[in-house]
Tab-separated table of N, CA, C and O in Angstrom:
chain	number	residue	atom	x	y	z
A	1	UNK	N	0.817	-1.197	0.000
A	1	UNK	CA	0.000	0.000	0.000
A	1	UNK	C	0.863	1.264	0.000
A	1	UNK	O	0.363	2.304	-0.429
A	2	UNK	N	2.319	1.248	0.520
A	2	UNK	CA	2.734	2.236	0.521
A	2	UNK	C	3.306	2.260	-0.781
A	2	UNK	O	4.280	2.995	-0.615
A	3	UNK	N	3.304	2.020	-1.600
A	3	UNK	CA	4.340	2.650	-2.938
A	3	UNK	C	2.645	2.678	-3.825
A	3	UNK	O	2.830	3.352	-4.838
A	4	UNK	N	1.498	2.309	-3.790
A	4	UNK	CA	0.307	3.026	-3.989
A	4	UNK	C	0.244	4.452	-3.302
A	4	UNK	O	-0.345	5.379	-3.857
A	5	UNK	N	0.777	4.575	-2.257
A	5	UNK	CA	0.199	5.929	-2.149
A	5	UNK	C	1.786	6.882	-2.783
A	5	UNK	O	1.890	7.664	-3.728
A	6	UNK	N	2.351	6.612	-2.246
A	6	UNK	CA	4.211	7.591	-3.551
A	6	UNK	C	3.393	7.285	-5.050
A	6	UNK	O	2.755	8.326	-5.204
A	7	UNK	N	3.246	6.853	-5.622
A	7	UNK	CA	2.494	6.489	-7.103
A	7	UNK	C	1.282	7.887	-7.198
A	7	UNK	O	1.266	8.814	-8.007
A	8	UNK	N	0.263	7.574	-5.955
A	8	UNK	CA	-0.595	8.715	-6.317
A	8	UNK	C	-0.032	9.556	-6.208
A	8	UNK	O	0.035	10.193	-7.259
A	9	UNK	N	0.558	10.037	-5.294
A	9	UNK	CA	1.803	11.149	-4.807
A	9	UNK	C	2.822	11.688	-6.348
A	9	UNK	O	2.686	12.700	-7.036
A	10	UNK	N	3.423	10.998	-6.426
A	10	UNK	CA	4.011	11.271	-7.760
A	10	UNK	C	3.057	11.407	-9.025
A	10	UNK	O	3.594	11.848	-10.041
A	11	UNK	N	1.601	11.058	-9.092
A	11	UNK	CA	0.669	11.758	-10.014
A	11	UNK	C	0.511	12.802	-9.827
A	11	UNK	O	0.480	13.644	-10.725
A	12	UNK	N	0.358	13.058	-8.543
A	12	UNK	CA	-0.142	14.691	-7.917
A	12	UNK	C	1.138	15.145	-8.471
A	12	UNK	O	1.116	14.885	-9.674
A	13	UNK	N	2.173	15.669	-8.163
A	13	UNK	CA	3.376	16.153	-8.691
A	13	UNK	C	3.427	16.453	-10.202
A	13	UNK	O	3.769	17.528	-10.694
A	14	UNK	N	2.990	15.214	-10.949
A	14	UNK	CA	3.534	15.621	-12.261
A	14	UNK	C	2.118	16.271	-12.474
A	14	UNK	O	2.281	16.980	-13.468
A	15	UNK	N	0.678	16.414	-12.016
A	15	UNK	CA	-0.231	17.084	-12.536
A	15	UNK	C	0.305	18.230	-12.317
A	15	UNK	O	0.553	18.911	-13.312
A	16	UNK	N	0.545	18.621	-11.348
A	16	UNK	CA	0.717	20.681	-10.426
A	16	UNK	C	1.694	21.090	-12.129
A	16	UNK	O	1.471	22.108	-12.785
A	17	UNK	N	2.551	20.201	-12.449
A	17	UNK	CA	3.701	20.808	-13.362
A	17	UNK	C	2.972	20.698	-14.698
A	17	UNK	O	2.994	21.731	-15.368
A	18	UNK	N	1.994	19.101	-15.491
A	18	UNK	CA	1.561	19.286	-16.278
A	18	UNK	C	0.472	18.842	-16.394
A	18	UNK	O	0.189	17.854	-15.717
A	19	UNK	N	-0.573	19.451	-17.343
A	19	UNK	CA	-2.146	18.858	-17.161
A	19	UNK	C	-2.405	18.036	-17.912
A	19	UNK	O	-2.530	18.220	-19.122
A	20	UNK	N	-2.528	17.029	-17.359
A	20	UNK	CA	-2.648	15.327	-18.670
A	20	UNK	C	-4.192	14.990	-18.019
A	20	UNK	O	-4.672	15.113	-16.892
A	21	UNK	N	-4.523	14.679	-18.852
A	21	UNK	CA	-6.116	13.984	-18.622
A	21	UNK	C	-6.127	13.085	-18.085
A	21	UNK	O	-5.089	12.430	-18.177
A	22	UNK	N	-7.369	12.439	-17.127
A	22	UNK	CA	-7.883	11.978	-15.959
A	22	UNK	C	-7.831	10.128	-16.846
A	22	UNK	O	-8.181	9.158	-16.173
A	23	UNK	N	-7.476	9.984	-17.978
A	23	UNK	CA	-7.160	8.820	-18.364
A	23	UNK	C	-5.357	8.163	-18.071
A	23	UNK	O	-4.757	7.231	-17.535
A	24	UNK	N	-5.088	9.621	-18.986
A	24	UNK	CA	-3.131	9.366	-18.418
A	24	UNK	C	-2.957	9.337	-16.967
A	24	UNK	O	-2.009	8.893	-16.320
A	25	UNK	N	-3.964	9.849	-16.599
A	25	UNK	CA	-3.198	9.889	-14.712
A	25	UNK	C	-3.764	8.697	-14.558
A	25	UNK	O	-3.633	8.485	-13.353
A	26	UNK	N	-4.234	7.914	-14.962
A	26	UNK	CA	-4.804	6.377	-14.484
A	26	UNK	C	-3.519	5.579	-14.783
A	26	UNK	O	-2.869	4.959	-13.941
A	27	UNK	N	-3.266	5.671	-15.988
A	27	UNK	CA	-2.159	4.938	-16.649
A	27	UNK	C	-0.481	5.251	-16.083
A	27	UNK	O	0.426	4.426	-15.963
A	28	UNK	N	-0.454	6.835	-15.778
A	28	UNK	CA	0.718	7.038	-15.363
A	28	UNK	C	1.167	6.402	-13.686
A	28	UNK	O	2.252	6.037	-13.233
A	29	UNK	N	-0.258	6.481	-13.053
A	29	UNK	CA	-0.550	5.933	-11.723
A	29	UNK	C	-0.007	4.262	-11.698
A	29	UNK	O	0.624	3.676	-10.819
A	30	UNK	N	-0.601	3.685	-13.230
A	30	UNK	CA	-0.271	2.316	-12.832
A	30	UNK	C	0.868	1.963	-13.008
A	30	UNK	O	1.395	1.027	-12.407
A	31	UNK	N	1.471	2.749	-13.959
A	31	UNK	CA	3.388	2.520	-14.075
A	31	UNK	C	4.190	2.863	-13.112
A	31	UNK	O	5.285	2.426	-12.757
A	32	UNK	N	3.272	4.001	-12.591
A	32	UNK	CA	4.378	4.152	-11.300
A	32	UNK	C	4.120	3.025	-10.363
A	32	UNK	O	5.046	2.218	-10.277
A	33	UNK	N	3.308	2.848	-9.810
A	33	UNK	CA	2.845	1.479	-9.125
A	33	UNK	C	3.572	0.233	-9.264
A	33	UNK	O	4.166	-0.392	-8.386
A	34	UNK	N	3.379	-0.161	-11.058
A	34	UNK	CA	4.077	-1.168	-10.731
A	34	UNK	C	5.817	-1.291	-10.926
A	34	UNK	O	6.521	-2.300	-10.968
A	35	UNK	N	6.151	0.040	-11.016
A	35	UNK	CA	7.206	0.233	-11.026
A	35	UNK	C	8.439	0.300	-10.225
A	35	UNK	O	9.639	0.065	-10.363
A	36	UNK	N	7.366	0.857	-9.045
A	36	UNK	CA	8.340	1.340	-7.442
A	36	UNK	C	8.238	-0.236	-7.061
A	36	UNK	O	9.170	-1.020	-6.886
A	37	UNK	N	6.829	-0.479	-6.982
A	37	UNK	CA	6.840	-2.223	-6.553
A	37	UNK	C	7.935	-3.565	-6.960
A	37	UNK	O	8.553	-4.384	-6.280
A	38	UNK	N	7.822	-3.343	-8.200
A	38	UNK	CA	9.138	-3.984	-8.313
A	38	UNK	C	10.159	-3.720	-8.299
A	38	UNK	O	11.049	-4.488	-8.664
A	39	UNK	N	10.401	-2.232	-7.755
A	39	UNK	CA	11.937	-1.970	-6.950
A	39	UNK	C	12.364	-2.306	-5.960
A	39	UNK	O	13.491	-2.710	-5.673
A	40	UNK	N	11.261	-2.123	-5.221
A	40	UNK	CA	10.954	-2.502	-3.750
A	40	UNK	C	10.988	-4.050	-3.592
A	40	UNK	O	11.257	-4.580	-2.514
A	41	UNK	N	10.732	-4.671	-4.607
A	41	UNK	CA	10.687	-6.528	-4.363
A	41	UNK	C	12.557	-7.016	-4.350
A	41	UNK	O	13.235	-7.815	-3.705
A	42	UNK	N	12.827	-5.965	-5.502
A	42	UNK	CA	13.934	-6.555	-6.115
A	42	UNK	C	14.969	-6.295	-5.262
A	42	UNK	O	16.009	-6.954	-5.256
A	43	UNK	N	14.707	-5.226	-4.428
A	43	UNK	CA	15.745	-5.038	-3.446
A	43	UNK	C	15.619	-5.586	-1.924
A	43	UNK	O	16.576	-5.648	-1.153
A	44	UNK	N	14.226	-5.994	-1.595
A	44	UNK	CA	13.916	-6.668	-0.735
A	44	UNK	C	14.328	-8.309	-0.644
A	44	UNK	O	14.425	-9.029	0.350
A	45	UNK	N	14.553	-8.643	-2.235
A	45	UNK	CA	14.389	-10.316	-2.633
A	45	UNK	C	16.144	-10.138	-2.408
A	45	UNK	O	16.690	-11.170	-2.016
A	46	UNK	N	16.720	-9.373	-2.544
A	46	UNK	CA	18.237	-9.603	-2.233
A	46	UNK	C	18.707	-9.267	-0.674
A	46	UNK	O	19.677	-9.826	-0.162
A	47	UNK	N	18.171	-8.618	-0.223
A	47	UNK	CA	18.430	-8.567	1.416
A	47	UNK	C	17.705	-9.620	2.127
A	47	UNK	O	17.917	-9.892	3.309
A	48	UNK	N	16.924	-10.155	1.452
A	48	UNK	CA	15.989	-11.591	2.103
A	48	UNK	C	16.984	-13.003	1.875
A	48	UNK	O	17.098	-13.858	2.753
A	49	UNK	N	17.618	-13.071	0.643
A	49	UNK	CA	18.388	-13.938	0.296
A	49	UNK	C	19.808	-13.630	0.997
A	49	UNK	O	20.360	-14.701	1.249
A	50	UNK	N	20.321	-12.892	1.261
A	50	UNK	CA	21.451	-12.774	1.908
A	50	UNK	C	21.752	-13.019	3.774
A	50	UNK	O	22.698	-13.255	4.525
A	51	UNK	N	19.766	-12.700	3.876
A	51	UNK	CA	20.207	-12.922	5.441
A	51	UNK	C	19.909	-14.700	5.511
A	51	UNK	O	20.461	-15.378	6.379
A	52	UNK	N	19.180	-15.177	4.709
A	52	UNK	CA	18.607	-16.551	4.656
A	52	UNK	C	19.557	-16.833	4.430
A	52	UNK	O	19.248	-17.854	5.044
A	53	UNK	N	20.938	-17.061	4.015
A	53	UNK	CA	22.044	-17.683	3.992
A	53	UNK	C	22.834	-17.618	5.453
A	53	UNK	O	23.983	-18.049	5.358
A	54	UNK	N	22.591	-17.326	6.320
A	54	UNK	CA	22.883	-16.892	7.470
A	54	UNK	C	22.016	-17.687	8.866
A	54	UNK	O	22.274	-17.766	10.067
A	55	UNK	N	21.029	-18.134	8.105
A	55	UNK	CA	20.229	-19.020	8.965
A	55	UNK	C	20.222	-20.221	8.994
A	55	UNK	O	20.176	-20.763	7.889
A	56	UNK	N	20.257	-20.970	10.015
A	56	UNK	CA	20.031	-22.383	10.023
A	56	UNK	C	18.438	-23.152	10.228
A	56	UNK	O	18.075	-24.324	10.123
A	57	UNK	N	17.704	-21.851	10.574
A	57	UNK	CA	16.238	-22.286	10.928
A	57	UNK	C	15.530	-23.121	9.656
A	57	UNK	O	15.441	-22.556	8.566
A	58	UNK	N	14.964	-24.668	9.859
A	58	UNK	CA	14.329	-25.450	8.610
A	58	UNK	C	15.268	-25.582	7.637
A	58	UNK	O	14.847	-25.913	6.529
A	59	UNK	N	16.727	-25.363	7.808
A	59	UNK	CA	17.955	-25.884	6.656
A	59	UNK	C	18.295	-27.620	7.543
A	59	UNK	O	18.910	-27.358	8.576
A	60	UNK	N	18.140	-28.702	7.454
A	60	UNK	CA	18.574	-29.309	8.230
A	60	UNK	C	20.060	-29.768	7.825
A	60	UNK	O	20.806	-30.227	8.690
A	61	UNK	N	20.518	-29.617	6.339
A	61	UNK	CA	22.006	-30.003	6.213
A	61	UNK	C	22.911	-28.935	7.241
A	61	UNK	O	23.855	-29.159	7.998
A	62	UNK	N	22.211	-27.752	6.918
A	62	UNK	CA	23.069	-26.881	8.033
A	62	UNK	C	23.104	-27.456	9.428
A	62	UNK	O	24.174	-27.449	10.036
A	63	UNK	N	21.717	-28.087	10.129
A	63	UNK	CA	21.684	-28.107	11.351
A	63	UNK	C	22.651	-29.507	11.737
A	63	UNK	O	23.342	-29.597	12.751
A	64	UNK	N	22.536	-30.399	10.837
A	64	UNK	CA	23.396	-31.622	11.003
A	64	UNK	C	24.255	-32.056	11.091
A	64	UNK	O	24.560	-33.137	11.595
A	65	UNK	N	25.389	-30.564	10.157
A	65	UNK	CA	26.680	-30.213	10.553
A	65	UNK	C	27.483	-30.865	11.965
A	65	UNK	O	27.088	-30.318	12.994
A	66	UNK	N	28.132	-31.524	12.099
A	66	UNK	CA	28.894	-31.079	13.519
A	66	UNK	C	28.157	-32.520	14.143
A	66	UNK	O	28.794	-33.081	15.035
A	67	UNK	N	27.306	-32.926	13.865
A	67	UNK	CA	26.547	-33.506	15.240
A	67	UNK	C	27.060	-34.884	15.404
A	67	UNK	O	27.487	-35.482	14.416
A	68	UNK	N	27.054	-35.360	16.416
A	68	UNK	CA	28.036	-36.622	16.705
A	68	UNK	C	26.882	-37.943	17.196
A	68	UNK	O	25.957	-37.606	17.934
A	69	UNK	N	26.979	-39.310	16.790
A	69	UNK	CA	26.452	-40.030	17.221
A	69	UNK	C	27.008	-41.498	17.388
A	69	UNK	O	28.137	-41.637	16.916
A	70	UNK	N	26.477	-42.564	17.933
A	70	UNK	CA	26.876	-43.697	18.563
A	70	UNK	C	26.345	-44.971	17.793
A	70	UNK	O	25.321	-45.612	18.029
A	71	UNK	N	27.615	-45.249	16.490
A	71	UNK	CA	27.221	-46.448	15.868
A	71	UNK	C	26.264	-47.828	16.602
A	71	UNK	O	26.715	-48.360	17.616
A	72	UNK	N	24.898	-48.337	15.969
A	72	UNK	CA	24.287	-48.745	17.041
A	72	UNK	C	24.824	-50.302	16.260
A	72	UNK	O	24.416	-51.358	16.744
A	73	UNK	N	25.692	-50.313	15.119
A	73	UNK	CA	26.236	-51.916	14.576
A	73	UNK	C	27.263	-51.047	13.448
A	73	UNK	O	27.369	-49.864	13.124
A	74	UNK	N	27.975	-52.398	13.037
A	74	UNK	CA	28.888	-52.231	12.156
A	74	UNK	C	28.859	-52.072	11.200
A	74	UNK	O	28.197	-52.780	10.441
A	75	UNK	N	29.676	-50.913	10.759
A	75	UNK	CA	29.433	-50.385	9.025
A	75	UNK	C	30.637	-50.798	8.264
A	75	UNK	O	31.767	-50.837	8.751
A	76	UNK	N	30.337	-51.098	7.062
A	76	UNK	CA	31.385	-51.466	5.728
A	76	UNK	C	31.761	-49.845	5.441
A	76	UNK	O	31.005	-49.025	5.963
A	77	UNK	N	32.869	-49.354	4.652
A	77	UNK	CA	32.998	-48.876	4.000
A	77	UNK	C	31.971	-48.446	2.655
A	77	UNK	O	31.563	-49.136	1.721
A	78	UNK	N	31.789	-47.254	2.934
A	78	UNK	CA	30.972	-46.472	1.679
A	78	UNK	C	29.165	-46.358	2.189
A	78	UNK	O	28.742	-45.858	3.231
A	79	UNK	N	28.518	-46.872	1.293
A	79	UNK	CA	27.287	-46.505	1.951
A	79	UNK	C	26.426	-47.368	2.952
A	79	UNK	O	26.232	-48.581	2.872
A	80	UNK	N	26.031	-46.652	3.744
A	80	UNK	CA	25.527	-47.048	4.866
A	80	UNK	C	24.360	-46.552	5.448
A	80	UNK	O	23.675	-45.751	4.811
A	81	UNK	N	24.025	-46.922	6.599
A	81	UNK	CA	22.589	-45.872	7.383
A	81	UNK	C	22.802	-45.894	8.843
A	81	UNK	O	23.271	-46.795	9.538
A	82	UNK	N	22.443	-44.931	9.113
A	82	UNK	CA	22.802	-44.495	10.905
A	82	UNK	C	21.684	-44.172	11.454
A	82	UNK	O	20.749	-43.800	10.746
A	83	UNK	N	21.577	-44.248	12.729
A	83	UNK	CA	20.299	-43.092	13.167
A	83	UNK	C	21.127	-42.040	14.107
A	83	UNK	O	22.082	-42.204	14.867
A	84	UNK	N	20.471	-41.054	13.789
A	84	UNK	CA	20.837	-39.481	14.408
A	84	UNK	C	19.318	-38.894	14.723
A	84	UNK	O	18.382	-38.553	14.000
A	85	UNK	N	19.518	-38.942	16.068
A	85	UNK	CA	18.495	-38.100	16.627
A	85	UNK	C	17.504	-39.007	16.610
A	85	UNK	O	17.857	-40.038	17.182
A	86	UNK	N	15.845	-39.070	15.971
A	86	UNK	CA	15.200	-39.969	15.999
A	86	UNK	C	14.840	-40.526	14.973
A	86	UNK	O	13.841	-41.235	14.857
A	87	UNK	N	16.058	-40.101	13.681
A	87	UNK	CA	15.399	-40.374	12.237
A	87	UNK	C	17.015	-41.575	11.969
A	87	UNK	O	17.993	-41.678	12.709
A	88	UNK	N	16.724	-42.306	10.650
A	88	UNK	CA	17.454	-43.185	10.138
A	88	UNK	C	18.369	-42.509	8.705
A	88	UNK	O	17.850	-42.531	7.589
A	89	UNK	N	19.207	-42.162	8.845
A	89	UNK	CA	19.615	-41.464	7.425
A	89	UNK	C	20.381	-42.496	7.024
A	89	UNK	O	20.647	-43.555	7.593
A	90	UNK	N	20.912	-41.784	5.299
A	90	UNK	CA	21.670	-42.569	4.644
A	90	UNK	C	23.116	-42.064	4.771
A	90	UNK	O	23.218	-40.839	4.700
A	91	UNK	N	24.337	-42.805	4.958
A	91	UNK	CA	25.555	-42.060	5.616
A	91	UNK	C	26.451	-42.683	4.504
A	91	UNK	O	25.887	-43.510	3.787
A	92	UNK	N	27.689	-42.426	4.267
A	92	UNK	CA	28.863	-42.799	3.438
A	92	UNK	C	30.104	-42.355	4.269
A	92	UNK	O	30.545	-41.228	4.492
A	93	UNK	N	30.606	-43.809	4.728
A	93	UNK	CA	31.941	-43.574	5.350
A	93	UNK	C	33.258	-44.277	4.620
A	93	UNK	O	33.283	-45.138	3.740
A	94	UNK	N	34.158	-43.712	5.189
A	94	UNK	CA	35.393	-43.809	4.058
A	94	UNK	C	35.935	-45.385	4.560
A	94	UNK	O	36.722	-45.975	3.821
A	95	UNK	N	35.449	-46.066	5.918
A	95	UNK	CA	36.459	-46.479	6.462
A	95	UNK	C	35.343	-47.536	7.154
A	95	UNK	O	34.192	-47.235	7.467
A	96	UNK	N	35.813	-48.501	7.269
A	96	UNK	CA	34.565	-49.445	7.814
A	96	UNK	C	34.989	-49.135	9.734
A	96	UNK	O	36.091	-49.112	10.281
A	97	UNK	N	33.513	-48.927	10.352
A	97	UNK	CA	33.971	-48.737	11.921
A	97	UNK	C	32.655	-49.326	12.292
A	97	UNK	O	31.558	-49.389	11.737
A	98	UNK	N	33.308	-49.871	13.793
A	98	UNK	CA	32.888	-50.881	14.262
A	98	UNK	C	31.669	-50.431	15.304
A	98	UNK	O	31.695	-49.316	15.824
A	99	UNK	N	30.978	-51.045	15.476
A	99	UNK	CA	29.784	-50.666	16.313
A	99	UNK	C	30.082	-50.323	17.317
A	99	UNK	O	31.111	-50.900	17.668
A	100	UNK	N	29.548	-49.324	18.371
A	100	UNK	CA	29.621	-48.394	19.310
A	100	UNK	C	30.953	-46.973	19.436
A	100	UNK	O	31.481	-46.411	20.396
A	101	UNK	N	31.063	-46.853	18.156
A	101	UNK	CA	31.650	-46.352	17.481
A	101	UNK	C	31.446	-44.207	17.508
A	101	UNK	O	30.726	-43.679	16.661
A	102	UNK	N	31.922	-43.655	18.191
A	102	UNK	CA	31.629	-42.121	17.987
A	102	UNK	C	31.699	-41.689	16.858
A	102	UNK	O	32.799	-41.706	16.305
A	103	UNK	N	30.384	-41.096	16.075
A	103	UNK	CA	30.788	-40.197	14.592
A	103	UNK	C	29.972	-39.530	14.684
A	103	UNK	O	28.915	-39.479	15.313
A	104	UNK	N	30.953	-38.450	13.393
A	104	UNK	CA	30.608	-36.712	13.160
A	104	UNK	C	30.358	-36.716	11.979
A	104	UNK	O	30.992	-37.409	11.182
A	105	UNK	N	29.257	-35.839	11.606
A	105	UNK	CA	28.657	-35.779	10.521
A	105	UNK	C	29.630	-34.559	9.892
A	105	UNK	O	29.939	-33.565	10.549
A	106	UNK	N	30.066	-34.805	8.485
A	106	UNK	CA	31.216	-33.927	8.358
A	106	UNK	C	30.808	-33.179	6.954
A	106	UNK	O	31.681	-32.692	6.235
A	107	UNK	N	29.592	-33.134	6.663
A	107	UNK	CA	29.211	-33.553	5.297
A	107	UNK	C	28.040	-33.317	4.684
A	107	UNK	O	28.520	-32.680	3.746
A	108	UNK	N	27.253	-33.320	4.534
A	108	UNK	CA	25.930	-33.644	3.889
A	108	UNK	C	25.882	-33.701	2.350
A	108	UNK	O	26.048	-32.667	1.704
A	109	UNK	N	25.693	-34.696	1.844
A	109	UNK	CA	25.568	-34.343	-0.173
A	109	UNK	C	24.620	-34.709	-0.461
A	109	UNK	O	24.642	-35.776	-1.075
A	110	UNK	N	23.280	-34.076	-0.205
A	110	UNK	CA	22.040	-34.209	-1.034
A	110	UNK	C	21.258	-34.847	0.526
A	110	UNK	O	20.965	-34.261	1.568
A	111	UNK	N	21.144	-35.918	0.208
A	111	UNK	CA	20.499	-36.677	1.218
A	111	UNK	C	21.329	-37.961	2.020
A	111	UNK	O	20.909	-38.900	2.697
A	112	UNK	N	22.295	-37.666	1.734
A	112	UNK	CA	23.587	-38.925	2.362
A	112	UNK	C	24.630	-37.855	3.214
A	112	UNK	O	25.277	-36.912	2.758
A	113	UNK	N	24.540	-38.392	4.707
A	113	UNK	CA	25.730	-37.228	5.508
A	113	UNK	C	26.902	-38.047	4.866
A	113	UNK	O	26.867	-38.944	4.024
A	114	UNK	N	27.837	-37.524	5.452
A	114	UNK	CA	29.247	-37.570	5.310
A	114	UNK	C	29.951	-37.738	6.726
A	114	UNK	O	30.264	-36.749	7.390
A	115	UNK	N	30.229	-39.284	7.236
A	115	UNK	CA	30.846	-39.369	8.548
A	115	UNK	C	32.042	-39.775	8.640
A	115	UNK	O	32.693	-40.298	7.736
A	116	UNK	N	32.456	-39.516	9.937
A	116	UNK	CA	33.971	-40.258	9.960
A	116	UNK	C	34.051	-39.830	11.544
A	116	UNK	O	33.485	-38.864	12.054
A	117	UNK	N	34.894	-40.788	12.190
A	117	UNK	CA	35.450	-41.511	13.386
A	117	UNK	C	35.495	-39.905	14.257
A	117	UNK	O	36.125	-39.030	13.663
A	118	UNK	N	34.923	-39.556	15.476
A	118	UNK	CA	34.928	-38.094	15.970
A	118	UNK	C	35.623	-38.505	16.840
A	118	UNK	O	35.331	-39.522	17.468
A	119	UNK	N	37.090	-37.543	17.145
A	119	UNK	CA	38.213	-37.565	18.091
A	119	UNK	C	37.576	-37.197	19.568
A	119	UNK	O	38.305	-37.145	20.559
């Protein structure tokens, strides 16, 4: 609503200077409208995207980062499945390790973490 009212605002302006008929001020109204509006998006859609890179809120590869858990059996080398937290993921380790085992998620590629042996 506010770049509707700068739009009428900037009609008023260019009427005081020139007298265009009550059709052009409809038309000039709607360019300005949708004009400021999509200034206003385009610069909003880049300060929105820059702080969202900054957040971890509903990213869960971000949140999974770092997190350490307790092999509950023994894994082969390469792909595998773990549980972390209360879910079962799909994991890929470089190195076959043995059950009760500490690991850190070092990784995420798509939907498979990335673990290995946490010091």
């Amino acid at each position: 609503m506010l770049w509707l009212g700068i739009s009428a605002m900037l009609v008023g302006i260019v009427l005081a200077f020139v007298p265009i008929s009550w059709q052009l001020q409809w038309v000039s109204f709607g360019v300005f409208s949708l004009a400021l509006t999509w200034l206003w998006w385009r610069k909003q859609h880049k300060v929105d995207k820059h702080s969202d890179q900054q957040r971890d809120l509903n990213q869960k590869d971000k949140q999974l980062l770092g997190q350490t858990t307790i092999l509950e059996e023994d894994i082969n080398r390469g792909k595998c499945r773990i549980k972390l937290g209360d879910t079962s993921w799909s994991a890929y380790s470089d190195k076959a390790l043995p059950s009760g085992t500490l690991v850190k998620v070092i990784d995420v590629d798509g939907i498979t973490l990335l673990i290995e042996r946490a010091d």
